[in-house]
Coordinates of C-alpha atoms and ligand atoms in Angstrom, one line a residue:
M1 CA 143.8 168.7 124.5
N2 CA 147.0 166.5 124.9
N3 CA 150.1 166.7 122.5
F4 CA 150.4 164.8 119.4
S5 CA 151.7 164.2 116.2
F6 CA 149.6 163.1 113.1
Y7 CA 150.8 161.3 110.0
N8 CA 148.9 159.7 107.4
P9 CA 150.2 158.9 103.8
T10 CA 147.6 156.9 102.4
K11 CA 146.1 158.7 98.7
I12 CA 142.5 158.0 98.6
L13 CA 141.1 157.4 95.1
F14 CA 137.1 157.9 95.9
G15 CA 134.5 157.1 93.6
E16 CA 133.0 155.0 90.6
G17 CA 135.7 153.9 88.3
Q18 CA 138.8 154.5 90.2
I19 CA 140.2 151.4 90.3
A20 CA 141.2 152.2 86.5
K21 CA 143.8 154.8 87.8
I22 CA 145.5 152.8 90.0
S23 CA 148.3 152.0 87.4
A24 CA 149.4 156.0 87.9
E25 CA 150.2 154.7 91.8
I26 CA 152.2 151.9 91.3
P27 CA 156.1 152.4 90.4
A28 CA 156.0 151.3 86.3
N29 CA 158.6 148.6 86.8
A30 CA 157.2 147.1 89.6
R31 CA 156.3 143.2 89.9
V32 CA 152.6 143.1 91.7
M33 CA 151.5 140.3 93.6
L34 CA 147.7 140.5 93.8
A35 CA 146.2 139.4 96.9
Y36 CA 142.4 138.6 97.8
G37 CA 140.2 136.6 99.8
G38 CA 137.6 133.9 98.8
G39 CA 136.6 135.2 95.3
S40 CA 134.2 138.0 95.9
I41 CA 136.3 140.0 93.7
K42 CA 135.7 137.8 90.9
K43 CA 132.2 137.8 91.1
N44 CA 131.6 141.3 91.2
G45 CA 133.7 142.5 88.6
V46 CA 136.9 143.9 90.9
Y47 CA 139.1 141.4 89.6
Q48 CA 138.9 142.2 85.9
Q49 CA 138.7 146.0 86.5
I50 CA 142.4 145.4 88.1
H51 CA 143.7 143.1 85.4
D52 CA 142.2 145.8 83.0
A53 CA 144.7 148.4 84.8
I54 CA 147.8 146.6 85.5
G55 CA 147.4 143.4 84.3
E56 CA 150.5 143.1 82.8
Q57 CA 152.5 144.2 85.8
I58 CA 150.9 141.3 87.9
V59 CA 153.4 138.6 88.3
C60 CA 151.7 136.3 91.0
E61 CA 148.6 136.4 92.6
F62 CA 147.5 135.1 96.0
E63 CA 143.8 133.9 96.6
G64 CA 142.5 132.6 99.7
I65 CA 143.2 135.3 102.6
E66 CA 140.1 134.5 105.2
A67 CA 138.2 136.4 106.8
N68 CA 139.9 136.9 109.9
P69 CA 143.0 136.4 108.4
E70 CA 144.9 133.4 109.5
Y71 CA 148.9 133.4 110.7
E72 CA 149.7 130.6 108.7
T73 CA 148.2 131.3 105.4
L74 CA 149.9 134.9 105.5
C75 CA 153.2 133.5 105.8
R76 CA 152.8 131.1 102.9
A77 CA 152.1 134.5 101.2
A78 CA 155.0 136.3 102.6
D79 CA 157.3 133.3 101.1
A80 CA 155.5 133.8 97.7
V81 CA 156.4 137.6 97.7
T82 CA 160.0 136.5 98.1
A83 CA 160.0 133.6 95.7
N84 CA 158.8 136.0 93.3
N85 CA 160.7 138.9 93.8
V86 CA 157.5 140.8 94.4
D87 CA 158.1 144.5 95.5
F88 CA 154.3 145.8 95.2
I89 CA 151.4 144.1 96.8
L90 CA 147.8 144.9 95.7
A91 CA 145.1 143.8 98.5
A92 CA 141.5 143.5 96.9
G93 CA 138.8 143.0 99.5
G94 CA 137.9 143.8 102.9
G95 CA 139.6 144.4 105.9
S96 CA 140.8 140.9 106.4
V97 CA 142.6 141.0 103.2
I98 CA 144.1 144.3 103.6
D99 CA 144.8 143.3 107.3
G100 CA 146.5 140.2 105.9
V101 CA 148.7 142.4 103.1
K102 CA 150.2 144.4 106.0
F103 CA 151.3 141.1 107.7
I104 CA 152.6 139.7 104.5
A105 CA 154.2 143.2 103.5
A106 CA 156.0 143.1 107.1
A107 CA 156.7 139.5 107.3
A108 CA 158.5 139.4 104.0
H109 CA 161.2 141.4 105.0
Y110 CA 161.4 140.2 108.8
E111 CA 164.3 137.8 109.5
G112 CA 163.1 136.4 112.6
D113 CA 160.3 134.7 114.1
R114 CA 157.1 136.3 112.1
W115 CA 155.3 135.6 115.4
D116 CA 157.2 138.2 117.2
I117 CA 155.7 140.8 114.9
L118 CA 152.3 140.0 116.6
T119 CA 153.5 139.2 120.4
K120 CA 155.5 142.2 119.9
G121 CA 152.5 144.5 118.5
G122 CA 154.6 146.2 115.4
K123 CA 157.4 146.9 117.3
V124 CA 160.2 144.7 115.6
V125 CA 159.0 145.8 111.8
K126 CA 161.8 147.9 110.6
S127 CA 160.6 147.4 106.7
A128 CA 157.9 146.3 104.8
V129 CA 157.0 145.5 100.9
A130 CA 155.0 148.8 99.5
F131 CA 151.5 147.8 99.1
G132 CA 148.4 149.5 98.5
S133 CA 144.6 148.1 98.5
V134 CA 141.4 148.4 96.4
L135 CA 138.5 148.2 99.1
T136 CA 135.3 146.5 98.8
L137 CA 133.7 146.0 102.3
P138 CA 134.2 149.5 104.4
A139 CA 134.0 148.9 108.1
T140 CA 137.4 148.6 109.6
G141 CA 139.2 151.7 108.5
S142 CA 142.4 149.4 107.5
E143 CA 142.3 151.1 103.9
M144 CA 143.9 154.1 105.4
N145 CA 145.5 153.1 108.7
S146 CA 148.7 151.3 110.0
G147 CA 147.1 148.7 112.3
S148 CA 146.2 145.0 111.3
V149 CA 144.9 142.1 113.3
V150 CA 145.9 138.7 112.5
T151 CA 144.3 135.2 114.0
R152 CA 146.5 132.0 114.8
S153 CA 143.9 129.1 115.4
E154 CA 145.8 126.9 116.6
Y155 CA 146.7 129.5 120.0
K156 CA 143.0 130.7 119.8
A157 CA 144.8 134.1 119.6
K158 CA 143.8 136.9 117.3
L159 CA 146.3 139.8 117.7
P160 CA 146.9 143.2 116.7
F161 CA 150.1 144.9 115.5
G162 CA 150.9 148.6 114.0
S163 CA 153.9 150.3 112.5
P164 CA 153.8 153.2 110.4
L165 CA 155.5 151.4 108.0
V166 CA 152.2 149.1 106.8
Y167 CA 150.2 152.2 105.8
P168 CA 148.4 151.5 102.3
Q169 CA 150.1 154.1 99.7
F170 CA 147.1 154.4 98.5
S171 CA 143.6 153.2 98.4
V172 CA 140.6 153.0 95.9
L173 CA 137.2 153.2 97.7
D174 CA 134.3 152.9 95.0
P175 CA 131.1 152.6 96.6
T176 CA 129.7 150.3 93.3
T177 CA 131.8 147.3 94.9
T178 CA 129.8 147.3 97.8
Y179 CA 126.6 146.6 95.8
T180 CA 127.4 142.9 96.2
L181 CA 127.8 142.5 99.8
P182 CA 125.8 140.2 101.8
M183 CA 123.5 141.8 104.6
R184 CA 125.4 140.5 107.2
Q185 CA 128.4 142.2 106.3
V186 CA 126.8 145.7 105.5
I187 CA 125.3 145.8 108.6
N188 CA 128.9 145.1 110.3
G189 CA 129.9 147.9 108.2
V190 CA 127.9 150.4 110.0
I191 CA 128.6 148.8 113.5
D192 CA 132.4 148.6 113.2
P193 CA 132.9 152.0 112.4
F194 CA 130.1 153.2 115.2
T195 CA 132.4 151.5 117.8
H196 CA 135.9 152.8 116.1
V197 CA 134.2 156.2 116.8
M198 CA 133.2 155.0 120.3
E199 CA 136.5 153.8 121.4
Q200 CA 138.1 157.3 120.5
Y201 CA 135.1 159.5 121.9
L202 CA 133.2 158.3 124.8
T203 CA 136.0 158.3 127.5
Y204 CA 136.3 161.3 129.8
P205 CA 136.2 164.9 128.7
A206 CA 139.6 166.0 127.2
G207 CA 139.2 169.5 125.8
G208 CA 139.0 168.0 122.4
A209 CA 136.1 169.9 121.2
L210 CA 136.7 169.5 117.0
Q211 CA 137.6 166.0 117.8
D212 CA 134.3 165.7 119.5
R213 CA 132.2 167.5 117.0
L214 CA 134.1 165.2 114.0
A215 CA 132.8 161.9 116.2
E216 CA 129.8 162.8 116.8
G217 CA 129.2 163.9 113.3
I218 CA 130.3 160.4 111.9
L219 CA 128.1 158.6 114.8
Q220 CA 125.2 160.7 113.5
T221 CA 125.6 160.0 110.0
L222 CA 126.0 156.3 110.3
I223 CA 122.0 156.4 112.8
D224 CA 121.0 158.6 109.4
I225 CA 122.2 156.2 106.9
G226 CA 122.7 152.7 108.2
P227 CA 119.1 151.9 107.8
E228 CA 119.3 153.1 104.3
A229 CA 122.7 151.2 103.3
I230 CA 120.2 148.2 104.4
A231 CA 117.2 148.7 102.4
Q232 CA 118.9 150.4 99.3
P233 CA 121.5 148.3 98.5
E234 CA 122.2 150.3 94.9
N235 CA 122.0 153.7 96.2
Y236 CA 125.3 155.4 95.5
E237 CA 125.1 158.0 97.5
V238 CA 124.2 156.1 100.7
R239 CA 127.0 153.7 99.7
A240 CA 129.6 156.4 99.0
N241 CA 128.4 158.4 102.7
V242 CA 128.9 154.5 104.8
M243 CA 132.3 154.2 103.1
W244 CA 133.9 157.6 103.5
C245 CA 132.1 157.4 107.3
A246 CA 134.2 153.9 108.0
T247 CA 137.3 155.2 106.8
M248 CA 137.2 158.6 108.8
A249 CA 136.2 156.7 111.5
L250 CA 139.5 154.9 112.0
N251 CA 142.2 156.7 110.1
G252 CA 143.8 158.6 112.8
L253 CA 142.1 161.9 112.9
I254 CA 139.3 161.7 115.3
G255 CA 141.3 160.2 118.1
V256 CA 144.4 162.6 117.9
G257 CA 145.1 164.5 121.3
V258 CA 142.3 162.3 123.1
P259 CA 142.2 159.7 125.2
Q260 CA 141.2 155.9 123.6
D261 CA 139.2 153.3 125.2
W262 CA 139.5 150.3 122.7
S263 CA 138.6 147.7 125.4
T264 CA 135.6 146.4 123.5
H265 CA 137.7 145.5 120.9
M266 CA 140.1 143.4 122.8
I267 CA 137.6 141.7 124.5
G268 CA 135.7 141.1 121.1
H269 CA 138.9 139.6 119.4
E270 CA 138.6 136.8 122.1
L271 CA 135.1 136.0 121.0
T272 CA 136.0 136.0 117.4
A273 CA 139.0 134.0 117.8
L274 CA 137.1 131.7 120.3
Y275 CA 133.8 131.1 118.8
G276 CA 134.0 132.5 115.4
L277 CA 131.6 135.9 115.3
D278 CA 132.1 138.3 113.4
H279 CA 134.3 140.9 114.1
A280 CA 131.2 143.7 114.2
Q281 CA 129.2 141.2 116.0
T282 CA 131.4 141.1 119.0
L283 CA 131.3 144.6 119.2
A284 CA 127.8 144.9 119.0
V285 CA 127.6 142.2 122.1
V286 CA 130.5 144.1 124.3
L287 CA 129.8 147.8 123.7
P288 CA 126.6 148.5 125.3
A289 CA 127.3 146.0 128.4
N290 CA 130.8 147.9 128.6
L291 CA 129.6 151.4 128.7
R292 CA 126.9 150.1 131.5
V293 CA 129.4 148.8 133.6
R294 CA 131.8 151.5 133.4
K295 CA 128.9 154.4 133.4
A296 CA 129.9 156.0 136.7
D297 CA 133.6 156.8 134.9
K298 CA 132.3 157.9 131.8
M299 CA 129.4 159.9 132.8
A300 CA 130.1 163.1 131.3
K301 CA 130.7 161.8 127.9
L302 CA 127.8 159.8 128.1
V303 CA 125.2 162.6 128.8
Q304 CA 127.4 164.5 125.9
F305 CA 126.9 161.6 123.7
A306 CA 122.9 161.1 124.7
E307 CA 122.5 165.1 124.3
R308 CA 124.0 165.6 121.0
V309 CA 124.0 162.5 119.3
W310 CA 120.5 161.0 120.3
H311 CA 119.0 164.3 121.1
I312 CA 117.9 163.2 124.5
Q313 CA 117.3 166.2 126.9
E314 CA 115.1 165.0 129.6
G315 CA 116.0 163.4 132.9
T316 CA 118.8 163.3 135.2
D317 CA 122.4 162.8 133.9
A318 CA 122.0 158.9 134.9
E319 CA 118.8 158.9 133.0
K320 CA 120.4 160.5 129.9
A321 CA 123.3 157.9 129.9
E322 CA 121.3 155.1 129.9
A323 CA 119.0 156.2 127.7
G324 CA 121.9 157.2 125.1
I325 CA 123.3 153.5 125.7
A326 CA 119.6 151.9 125.4
K327 CA 119.1 153.8 121.9
T328 CA 122.8 152.6 120.7
E329 CA 121.5 149.0 121.3
E330 CA 118.3 149.8 119.7
F331 CA 120.0 150.9 116.5
F332 CA 122.5 147.8 116.7
R333 CA 119.3 145.6 117.2
N334 CA 117.3 147.4 114.6
L335 CA 120.1 147.2 112.0
G336 CA 119.7 143.2 112.4
A337 CA 122.9 142.4 114.8
G338 CA 122.1 140.3 118.4
T339 CA 123.8 142.1 121.2
R340 CA 123.5 140.1 123.4
I341 CA 125.8 136.6 123.9
E342 CA 122.8 134.5 124.2
D343 CA 121.9 135.7 120.6
Y344 CA 124.7 134.0 119.2
D345 CA 123.7 130.5 121.0
L346 CA 126.6 130.5 123.6
D347 CA 125.8 131.0 127.3
A348 CA 127.5 131.8 130.6
S349 CA 130.0 128.9 130.3
I350 CA 132.1 131.3 128.1
I351 CA 133.2 133.8 130.3
D352 CA 135.4 131.8 132.3
V353 CA 137.2 130.8 128.9
V354 CA 137.1 134.5 127.5
I355 CA 138.7 135.7 130.6
K356 CA 141.8 133.4 130.7
Q357 CA 142.7 134.3 127.1
L358 CA 142.5 137.9 128.0
E359 CA 144.9 137.2 130.9
A360 CA 147.1 135.2 128.6
H361 CA 147.1 137.8 125.9
G362 CA 148.0 140.5 128.6
M363 CA 144.9 142.3 127.8
V364 CA 144.6 142.9 131.9
K365 CA 144.8 146.7 132.1
L366 CA 142.3 147.8 129.3
G367 CA 140.6 150.9 128.5
E368 CA 141.3 154.8 128.9
H369 CA 142.5 154.7 132.5
Q370 CA 144.2 150.9 132.2
D371 CA 141.6 149.6 134.8
V372 CA 139.6 147.4 132.7
T373 CA 141.1 144.2 134.6
P374 CA 139.9 140.7 134.2
E375 CA 137.4 141.0 136.8
V376 CA 135.8 144.3 134.9
S377 CA 135.8 142.4 131.8
R378 CA 134.1 139.5 133.6
N379 CA 131.6 142.6 134.8
I380 CA 131.2 143.2 131.4
L381 CA 131.0 139.6 129.8
N382 CA 128.1 139.0 132.4
A383 CA 126.0 142.2 131.8
A384 CA 126.1 141.2 128.0
L385 CA 124.7 138.0 128.5
R386 CA 120.9 138.1 127.8
S387 CA 118.4 140.7 127.4
G388 CA 117.4 143.1 130.4
N389 CA 120.8 141.8 132.3
P390 CA 121.7 144.3 135.3
A391 CA 125.2 145.5 134.6
Ligands
NZQ401 O1 137.1 136.7 100.8 P1 135.9 137.6 100.3 O2 135.4 136.4 99.1 O3 136.3 138.7 99.4 O4 134.5 137.5 100.8 C1 134.5 138.5 101.9 C2 134.3 137.5 103.3 O5 133.9 136.6 103.4 C3 133.2 139.3 102.2 N1 133.5 140.2 101.1 C4 134.0 141.4 101.0 N2 133.8 142.4 99.9 C5 132.9 142.0 99.6 C6 132.7 140.5 100.0 N3 131.2 139.7 99.5 C7 130.5 140.5 98.3 N4 131.0 141.3 98.0 C8 131.7 142.2 98.1 N5 132.3 143.6 97.8 O6 133.0 139.9 103.3 C9 133.4 138.5 104.1 C10 134.0 139.5 105.5 O7 135.3 140.1 104.8 P2 136.1 140.6 105.9 O8 137.5 141.4 105.1 O9 136.5 139.8 106.8 O10 135.4 141.8 106.8 P3 135.6 143.1 107.3 O11 136.2 143.9 106.6 O12 134.6 143.5 108.6 O13 137.4 142.9 108.5 C11 137.5 142.1 109.4 C12 138.7 142.0 110.1 O14 139.3 143.5 110.1 C13 139.8 143.4 111.7 C14 138.7 142.5 112.5 O15 139.5 142.2 113.6 C15 138.3 141.3 111.2 O16 139.8 140.6 111.1 N6 139.9 144.6 111.9 C16 140.7 145.3 111.5 C17 140.9 147.2 112.3 C18 142.0 147.6 111.3 N7 142.8 146.8 110.7 O17 142.6 148.9 111.6 C19 140.3 147.6 113.1 C20 138.9 146.4 113.3 O18 138.6 147.0 114.5 C21 139.1 145.2 113.2 O19 139.6 144.6 114.2
ZN402 ZN1 136.5 147.2 114.7

């Protein structure tokens, strides 16, 4: 196991009714901005619950943070933070709203060109406005991590940044807030955490015995309950377990002391920026192809994954590895996600464009060995093109 330091300061308030408790988490004299997306919180009662809890502290609201939050929108919100002397932001929504608020929090305190925050990956962030979140779409793990992804459409760029200064101070995880999710988002909310675990687990053996078992536990739980989350939208226990899986998949715990990949995510971000696929849809497309193309390198972990997660005991190592990948792809498809580029009305002509953008964004040495060059990414995209495509 590699050396590591682990620190996660986000307090989790989990369960039905927990929104009522947030006033105890926000300084009594704080001037609060409530930030949210396109209005789903007004339809499902979350907005009202927040007002009931801290209404008198809200000095301004910022509505309209888009899915795949836009740089320009977030800069306007950061200006509003300054103009209203806001010293606490409450994010209410999915990963996009929480990611957006992380950027707003950093940008409001940043003196230079705010685009630096993204091009420098967060290194320039020296202070940020305090914030908390009410999560309504379990998927990204943003509610308990220090990462954020922001889109700048005019550049066709979707870039991540991270900083220890942008952990939420608290996050409310009330599973009943997810009952109103459209089915597509429920599917996304299973595939994104599944892939987060795979990015931290499916590399090479590194002596992280507990990390492996935790990762396999999350994967198996998602395999068990993913279909139930779709079939039974108001099953509290199922939604509660999906929610906690999504948070645990990317709050840092399972990734300590072990190598991490993240190439599926970086290729996927380009697909979202260029063609508007949902984040999790890009993962459903890229992950199986990525595992196939890099099968030889990842063989030991692929066999472990097949045996422990999918209970595949028959066959050679190569056969087990392929069976594990096929099971994963089938799982995504059965949930209702397209796993091939052609499922999204796109064709081979996109591949050159995606590769060019990866190069433009410096995404040329990806993966746990930094050997996912543009050429390897091209092979992955080719393998992801259509059903039955050879890797
Ligand atoms: O905008 P509103 O009206 O709230 O509607 C949203 C949005 O249209 C809707 N929604 C959310 N909660 C709802 C609801 N509709 C009904 N009922 C509810 N309870 O769902 C739509 C999608 O929301 P969004 O926040 O975009 O989805 P998600 O949580 O999947 O976030 C995706 C973003 O997170 C980034 C992605 O790249 C993408 O930009 N990621 C962030 C990560 C992180 N911070 O660690 C890691 C991830 O890998 C990912 O890259
Ligand atoms: Zn993700």
